[in-house]
PDB file of C-alpha atoms in Angstrom:
ATOM      1  CA  ASP A   6       3.158 -12.880 -22.444  1.00  0.00           C
ATOM      2  CA  SER A   7       5.542 -11.201 -24.905  1.00  0.00           C
ATOM      3  CA  ARG A   8       3.692  -7.873 -24.708  1.00  0.00           C
ATOM      4  CA  TYR A   9       4.065  -7.803 -20.942  1.00  0.00           C
ATOM      5  CA  GLY A  10       7.763  -8.584 -21.278  1.00  0.00           C
ATOM      6  CA  ALA A  11       8.142  -5.800 -23.814  1.00  0.00           C
ATOM      7  CA  MET A  12       6.407  -3.349 -21.458  1.00  0.00           C
ATOM      8  CA  ILE A  13       8.824  -4.237 -18.657  1.00  0.00           C
ATOM      9  CA  GLU A  14      11.792  -3.814 -20.997  1.00  0.00           C
ATOM     10  CA  ALA A  15      10.499  -0.421 -22.166  1.00  0.00           C
ATOM     11  CA  MET A  16       9.930   0.689 -18.576  1.00  0.00           C
ATOM     12  CA  ASP A  17      13.430  -0.392 -17.565  1.00  0.00           C
ATOM     13  CA  ARG A  18      14.944   1.489 -20.490  1.00  0.00           C
ATOM     14  CA  SER A  19      12.950   4.626 -19.678  1.00  0.00           C
ATOM     15  CA  ILE A  20      14.011   4.575 -16.029  1.00  0.00           C
ATOM     16  CA  GLY A  21      17.613   4.254 -17.164  1.00  0.00           C
ATOM     17  CA  ARG A  22      17.224   7.313 -19.395  1.00  0.00           C
ATOM     18  CA  VAL A  23      15.861   9.376 -16.496  1.00  0.00           C
ATOM     19  CA  LEU A  24      18.674   8.344 -14.148  1.00  0.00           C
ATOM     20  CA  THR A  25      21.277   8.986 -16.829  1.00  0.00           C
ATOM     21  CA  ALA A  26      19.835  12.455 -17.453  1.00  0.00           C
ATOM     22  CA  LEU A  27      20.104  13.267 -13.750  1.00  0.00           C
ATOM     23  CA  ASP A  28      23.760  12.240 -13.791  1.00  0.00           C
ATOM     24  CA  GLU A  29      24.494  14.244 -16.934  1.00  0.00           C
ATOM     25  CA  LYS A  30      22.970  17.370 -15.420  1.00  0.00           C
ATOM     26  CA  GLY A  31      24.753  16.866 -12.105  1.00  0.00           C
ATOM     27  CA  LEU A  32      21.504  16.421 -10.189  1.00  0.00           C
ATOM     28  CA  ARG A  33      22.020  12.939  -8.746  1.00  0.00           C
ATOM     29  CA  GLU A  34      23.024  14.139  -5.290  1.00  0.00           C
ATOM     30  CA  ASP A  35      20.123  16.615  -5.070  1.00  0.00           C
ATOM     31  CA  THR A  36      17.306  14.391  -6.301  1.00  0.00           C
ATOM     32  CA  LEU A  37      14.959  12.058  -4.487  1.00  0.00           C
ATOM     33  CA  VAL A  38      13.886   9.392  -6.969  1.00  0.00           C
ATOM     34  CA  VAL A  39      10.690   7.445  -6.263  1.00  0.00           C
ATOM     35  CA  PHE A  40       9.764   4.291  -8.163  1.00  0.00           C
ATOM     36  CA  THR A  41       6.362   2.761  -7.536  1.00  0.00           C
ATOM     37  CA  SER A  42       3.394   1.465  -9.507  1.00  0.00           C
ATOM     38  CA  ASP A  43      -0.342   1.306  -9.901  1.00  0.00           C
ATOM     39  CA  ASN A  44      -2.174  -0.877  -7.387  1.00  0.00           C
ATOM     40  CA  GLY A  45      -1.836  -4.629  -7.750  1.00  0.00           C
ATOM     41  CA  GLY A  46      -0.422  -6.792 -10.496  1.00  0.00           C
ATOM     42  CA  PHE A  47      -2.812  -7.789 -13.319  1.00  0.00           C
ATOM     43  CA  SER A  48      -3.730 -11.432 -12.618  1.00  0.00           C
ATOM     44  CA  GLY A  49      -3.256 -13.748 -15.560  1.00  0.00           C
ATOM     45  CA  VAL A  50      -0.280 -11.763 -16.828  1.00  0.00           C
ATOM     46  CA  ALA A  51       1.697 -10.753 -13.759  1.00  0.00           C
ATOM     47  CA  ASP A  52       2.720 -13.406 -11.237  1.00  0.00           C
ATOM     48  CA  ASN A  53       1.924 -11.983  -7.805  1.00  0.00           C
ATOM     49  CA  ARG A  54       2.956 -14.994  -5.751  1.00  0.00           C
ATOM     50  CA  PRO A  55       3.300 -15.310  -2.828  1.00  0.00           C
ATOM     51  CA  LEU A  56       0.699 -12.536  -2.632  1.00  0.00           C
ATOM     52  CA  ARG A  57      -2.955 -13.526  -2.885  1.00  0.00           C
ATOM     53  CA  GLU A  58      -5.066 -12.411  -5.872  1.00  0.00           C
ATOM     54  CA  GLY A  59      -4.310  -9.276  -7.911  1.00  0.00           C
ATOM     55  CA  LYS A  60      -5.657  -5.958  -9.137  1.00  0.00           C
ATOM     56  CA  GLY A  61      -9.143  -5.164  -7.871  1.00  0.00           C
ATOM     57  CA  TYR A  62      -8.958  -7.162  -4.630  1.00  0.00           C
ATOM     58  CA  LEU A  63      -8.322  -6.121  -1.040  1.00  0.00           C
ATOM     59  CA  TYR A  64      -5.847  -8.971  -0.599  1.00  0.00           C
ATOM     60  CA  GLU A  65      -2.145  -8.083  -0.756  1.00  0.00           C
ATOM     61  CA  GLY A  66      -1.912  -8.971  -4.433  1.00  0.00           C
ATOM     62  CA  GLY A  67      -4.361  -6.170  -5.113  1.00  0.00           C
ATOM     63  CA  ILE A  68      -3.059  -3.399  -2.877  1.00  0.00           C
ATOM     64  CA  ARG A  69       0.647  -4.029  -2.265  1.00  0.00           C
ATOM     65  CA  VAL A  70       2.967  -2.329  -4.741  1.00  0.00           C
ATOM     66  CA  PRO A  71       6.724  -2.016  -5.223  1.00  0.00           C
ATOM     67  CA  LEU A  72       8.405   1.053  -3.753  1.00  0.00           C
ATOM     68  CA  ILE A  73      12.046   1.925  -4.336  1.00  0.00           C
ATOM     69  CA  LEU A  74      13.561   5.271  -3.335  1.00  0.00           C
ATOM     70  CA  ARG A  75      16.985   6.730  -4.047  1.00  0.00           C
ATOM     71  CA  TRP A  76      18.174   9.785  -2.147  1.00  0.00           C
ATOM     72  CA  PRO A  77      21.968  10.042  -2.056  1.00  0.00           C
ATOM     73  CA  GLY A  78      23.341  11.052   1.321  1.00  0.00           C
ATOM     74  CA  VAL A  79      20.056  10.312   3.070  1.00  0.00           C
ATOM     75  CA  ILE A  80      18.926   6.782   2.238  1.00  0.00           C
ATOM     76  CA  GLU A  81      21.542   4.111   2.841  1.00  0.00           C
ATOM     77  CA  PRO A  82      22.047   2.140  -0.402  1.00  0.00           C
ATOM     78  CA  GLY A  83      20.637  -1.384  -0.138  1.00  0.00           C
ATOM     79  CA  SER A  84      18.656  -0.602   3.011  1.00  0.00           C
ATOM     80  CA  MET A  85      15.089  -1.828   3.502  1.00  0.00           C
ATOM     81  CA  SER A  86      12.124  -0.837   5.647  1.00  0.00           C
ATOM     82  CA  ASN A  87       9.171  -2.996   6.629  1.00  0.00           C
ATOM     83  CA  THR A  88       6.998  -0.031   7.636  1.00  0.00           C
ATOM     84  CA  PRO A  89       3.788   0.022   5.554  1.00  0.00           C
ATOM     85  CA  VAL A  90       3.270   3.281   3.676  1.00  0.00           C
ATOM     86  CA  THR A  91       0.781   4.580   1.125  1.00  0.00           C
ATOM     87  CA  SER A  92       0.989   6.656  -2.051  1.00  0.00           C
ATOM     88  CA  MET A  93      -0.724   9.531  -0.224  1.00  0.00           C
ATOM     89  CA  ASP A  94       2.543   9.891   1.716  1.00  0.00           C
ATOM     90  CA  PHE A  95       4.428  11.037  -1.389  1.00  0.00           C
ATOM     91  CA  TYR A  96       3.031  14.583  -1.446  1.00  0.00           C
ATOM     92  CA  PRO A  97       4.109  15.579   2.089  1.00  0.00           C
ATOM     93  CA  THR A  98       7.353  13.626   1.647  1.00  0.00           C
ATOM     94  CA  LEU A  99       8.344  15.504  -1.515  1.00  0.00           C
ATOM     95  CA  LEU A 100       7.383  18.829   0.036  1.00  0.00           C
ATOM     96  CA  GLN A 101       9.576  18.235   3.078  1.00  0.00           C
ATOM     97  CA  ALA A 102      12.428  16.848   0.969  1.00  0.00           C
ATOM     98  CA  ALA A 103      12.344  20.052  -1.086  1.00  0.00           C
ATOM     99  CA  GLY A 104      12.402  22.198   2.058  1.00  0.00           C
ATOM    100  CA  LEU A 105       8.828  23.411   1.589  1.00  0.00           C
ATOM    101  CA  PRO A 106       6.211  23.684   4.352  1.00  0.00           C
ATOM    102  CA  VAL A 107       3.895  20.689   4.754  1.00  0.00           C
ATOM    103  CA  PRO A 108       0.279  21.805   5.293  1.00  0.00           C
ATOM    104  CA  GLY A 109      -1.819  20.191   7.983  1.00  0.00           C
ATOM    105  CA  GLY A 110      -4.870  18.065   7.367  1.00  0.00           C
ATOM    106  CA  LEU A 111      -3.319  15.838   4.719  1.00  0.00           C
ATOM    107  CA  ASP A 112      -4.267  12.172   4.461  1.00  0.00           C
ATOM    108  CA  GLY A 113      -0.636  11.173   4.010  1.00  0.00           C
ATOM    109  CA  GLU A 114       2.364  11.552   6.303  1.00  0.00           C
ATOM    110  CA  SER A 115       5.877  12.623   5.365  1.00  0.00           C
ATOM    111  CA  LEU A 116       8.270   9.702   5.137  1.00  0.00           C
ATOM    112  CA  VAL A 117      11.363  11.882   5.591  1.00  0.00           C
ATOM    113  CA  PRO A 118      11.879  10.929   9.273  1.00  0.00           C
ATOM    114  CA  LEU A 119      11.650   7.280   8.276  1.00  0.00           C
ATOM    115  CA  LEU A 120      14.037   7.736   5.353  1.00  0.00           C
ATOM    116  CA  ARG A 121      16.521   9.587   7.553  1.00  0.00           C
ATOM    117  CA  GLN A 122      16.116   6.893  10.219  1.00  0.00           C
ATOM    118  CA  GLU A 123      15.194   9.584  12.738  1.00  0.00           C
ATOM    119  CA  GLY A 124      11.957   8.015  13.952  1.00  0.00           C
ATOM    120  CA  GLU A 125       8.828   6.060  13.109  1.00  0.00           C
ATOM    121  CA  LEU A 126       5.617   7.336  11.542  1.00  0.00           C
ATOM    122  CA  LYS A 127       2.953   8.785  13.833  1.00  0.00           C
ATOM    123  CA  ARG A 128      -0.066   6.876  12.520  1.00  0.00           C
ATOM    124  CA  ASP A 129      -0.919   3.460  13.877  1.00  0.00           C
ATOM    125  CA  ALA A 130      -2.893   2.043  10.947  1.00  0.00           C
ATOM    126  CA  LEU A 131      -3.573   2.208   7.210  1.00  0.00           C
ATOM    127  CA  TYR A 132      -7.139   2.072   5.875  1.00  0.00           C
ATOM    128  CA  PHE A 133      -8.569   0.918   2.554  1.00  0.00           C
ATOM    129  CA  HIS A 134     -12.085   1.494   1.211  1.00  0.00           C
ATOM    130  CA  TYR A 135     -13.294  -0.250  -1.934  1.00  0.00           C
ATOM    131  CA  PRO A 136     -17.106  -0.118  -2.229  1.00  0.00           C
ATOM    132  CA  ASN A 137     -17.224  -0.812  -5.967  1.00  0.00           C
ATOM    133  CA  TYR A 138     -16.595  -3.659  -8.357  1.00  0.00           C
ATOM    134  CA  ALA A 139     -13.324  -3.933 -10.251  1.00  0.00           C
ATOM    135  CA  PHE A 140     -13.278  -4.379 -14.011  1.00  0.00           C
ATOM    136  CA  HIS A 141     -13.415  -8.166 -13.566  1.00  0.00           C
ATOM    137  CA  ARG A 142     -16.367  -7.912 -11.129  1.00  0.00           C
ATOM    138  CA  SER A 143     -15.020 -10.871  -9.161  1.00  0.00           C
ATOM    139  CA  ASN A 144     -14.176  -8.927  -6.020  1.00  0.00           C
ATOM    140  CA  ARG A 145     -16.369  -8.495  -2.960  1.00  0.00           C
ATOM    141  CA  LEU A 146     -17.082  -4.921  -1.908  1.00  0.00           C
ATOM    142  CA  GLY A 147     -15.338  -4.104   1.331  1.00  0.00           C
ATOM    143  CA  GLY A 148     -12.727  -2.312   3.339  1.00  0.00           C
ATOM    144  CA  ALA A 149      -9.521  -3.195   5.111  1.00  0.00           C
ATOM    145  CA  ILE A 150      -7.298  -2.008   7.926  1.00  0.00           C
ATOM    146  CA  ARG A 151      -3.597  -2.749   8.383  1.00  0.00           C
ATOM    147  CA  GLN A 152      -2.264  -2.277  11.899  1.00  0.00           C
ATOM    148  CA  GLY A 153       1.231  -3.534  12.567  1.00  0.00           C
ATOM    149  CA  ARG A 154       1.537  -7.127  11.430  1.00  0.00           C
ATOM    150  CA  PHE A 155      -2.234  -7.696  11.317  1.00  0.00           C
ATOM    151  CA  LYS A 156      -4.669  -6.940   8.522  1.00  0.00           C
ATOM    152  CA  LEU A 157      -8.440  -7.220   8.647  1.00  0.00           C
ATOM    153  CA  ILE A 158     -10.777  -7.270   5.662  1.00  0.00           C
ATOM    154  CA  GLU A 159     -14.487  -6.544   6.129  1.00  0.00           C
ATOM    155  CA  HIS A 160     -16.951  -7.670   3.451  1.00  0.00           C
ATOM    156  CA  PHE A 161     -19.888  -5.329   2.960  1.00  0.00           C
ATOM    157  CA  ASP A 162     -22.269  -7.944   1.551  1.00  0.00           C
ATOM    158  CA  ASP A 163     -22.601  -9.950   4.754  1.00  0.00           C
ATOM    159  CA  GLY A 164     -20.461  -8.167   7.344  1.00  0.00           C
ATOM    160  CA  SER A 165     -18.012 -11.074   7.581  1.00  0.00           C
ATOM    161  CA  VAL A 166     -14.351 -10.418   8.294  1.00  0.00           C
ATOM    162  CA  GLU A 167     -10.998 -12.011   7.584  1.00  0.00           C
ATOM    163  CA  LEU A 168      -7.965 -11.493   9.824  1.00  0.00           C
ATOM    164  CA  TYR A 169      -4.409 -12.233   8.756  1.00  0.00           C
ATOM    165  CA  ASP A 170      -0.972 -12.068  10.348  1.00  0.00           C
ATOM    166  CA  LEU A 171       1.036 -10.730   7.417  1.00  0.00           C
ATOM    167  CA  GLU A 172       4.343 -11.257   9.174  1.00  0.00           C
ATOM    168  CA  ASN A 173       3.823 -15.006   9.244  1.00  0.00           C
ATOM    169  CA  ASP A 174       1.251 -15.383   6.471  1.00  0.00           C
ATOM    170  CA  LEU A 175       1.991 -12.974   3.636  1.00  0.00           C
ATOM    171  CA  GLY A 176      -0.126 -15.061   1.270  1.00  0.00           C
ATOM    172  CA  GLU A 177      -3.214 -14.589   3.473  1.00  0.00           C
ATOM    173  CA  THR A 178      -4.048 -18.266   3.633  1.00  0.00           C
ATOM    174  CA  ASN A 179      -4.946 -18.594   7.330  1.00  0.00           C
ATOM    175  CA  ASN A 180      -7.969 -16.565   8.444  1.00  0.00           C
ATOM    176  CA  LEU A 181      -7.501 -15.896  12.172  1.00  0.00           C
ATOM    177  CA  SER A 182     -10.849 -14.172  12.810  1.00  0.00           C
ATOM    178  CA  GLU A 183     -12.272 -17.131  14.747  1.00  0.00           C
ATOM    179  CA  GLU A 184      -9.043 -17.820  16.631  1.00  0.00           C
ATOM    180  CA  GLN A 185      -8.607 -14.170  17.636  1.00  0.00           C
ATOM    181  CA  PRO A 186     -12.156 -12.750  17.875  1.00  0.00           C
ATOM    182  CA  GLU A 187     -11.192  -9.915  20.227  1.00  0.00           C
ATOM    183  CA  ARG A 188      -8.527  -8.593  17.876  1.00  0.00           C
ATOM    184  CA  ALA A 189     -10.876  -8.961  14.886  1.00  0.00           C
ATOM    185  CA  SER A 190     -13.665  -7.143  16.725  1.00  0.00           C
ATOM    186  CA  LYS A 191     -11.367  -4.298  17.745  1.00  0.00           C
ATOM    187  CA  LEU A 192     -10.026  -3.830  14.228  1.00  0.00           C
ATOM    188  CA  VAL A 193     -13.425  -3.900  12.540  1.00  0.00           C
ATOM    189  CA  GLU A 194     -14.727  -1.322  15.026  1.00  0.00           C
ATOM    190  CA  GLN A 195     -11.714   0.859  14.275  1.00  0.00           C
ATOM    191  CA  LEU A 196     -12.273   0.449  10.528  1.00  0.00           C
ATOM    192  CA  ARG A 197     -15.951   1.377  10.798  1.00  0.00           C
ATOM    193  CA  ALA A 198     -15.143   4.388  12.972  1.00  0.00           C
ATOM    194  CA  TRP A 199     -12.654   5.571  10.343  1.00  0.00           C
ATOM    195  CA  ARG A 200     -15.315   5.303   7.626  1.00  0.00           C
ATOM    196  CA  ILE A 201     -17.679   7.449   9.652  1.00  0.00           C
ATOM    197  CA  GLU A 202     -14.972   9.970  10.511  1.00  0.00           C
ATOM    198  CA  THR A 203     -13.890  10.384   6.883  1.00  0.00           C
ATOM    199  CA  GLY A 204     -17.384  10.249   5.381  1.00  0.00           C
ATOM    200  CA  ALA A 205     -16.618   7.080   3.470  1.00  0.00           C
ATOM    201  CA  ASP A 206     -19.680   5.394   4.979  1.00  0.00           C
ATOM    202  CA  SER A 207     -21.957   7.789   3.123  1.00  0.00           C
ATOM    203  CA  VAL A 208     -21.086   6.146  -0.205  1.00  0.00           C
ATOM    204  CA  CYS A 209     -21.563   2.587   0.990  1.00  0.00           C
ATOM    205  CA  SER A 210     -25.080   1.551   1.913  1.00  0.00           C
ATOM    206  CA  MET A 211     -24.037  -2.093   2.355  1.00  0.00           C
ATOM    207  CA  SER A 212     -21.889  -1.437   5.420  1.00  0.00           C
TER     208      SER A 212
END
């Protein structure tokens, strides 16, 4: 699609202008730059392969996004991390990077220790709650939990679950819920407990 190509070109040019402005003002060494995007590529225009599906789904094509950070003197150029993070981590991260106090009770966690390679994050899982239909209305209402290499999706319409090993099956093609029922049961219980703890269950009568 030529319009999509033009949007990418315009975005690339705009990012270049921002980075150039930082250099011209002598702020490169004192600036943490974060590049990320809205959730999921738009299916039919963006090519999300090898990720499954796109925007509006709980599969990786709908929730995984690009994340590139530049922080001279802190982040090693060309380095990569496989630790899953969420956009809610940006607020505490930027506060700590700026030397400001990070208040307690936030949903996100500062990524500074991870970026400085001083330690891992404290949380053991990421949670997703999507009890509404996307614009295409093709998705099933549900929630998901990502813990380590495993991800479980729970469908609210019938209570069924899907379990995937993202390390070996990034495209989510092999549902392991029947092969690993104990792991699936543990993860779905953890997901449901999180919904109750956060009050998310109160807006989902189908769960």
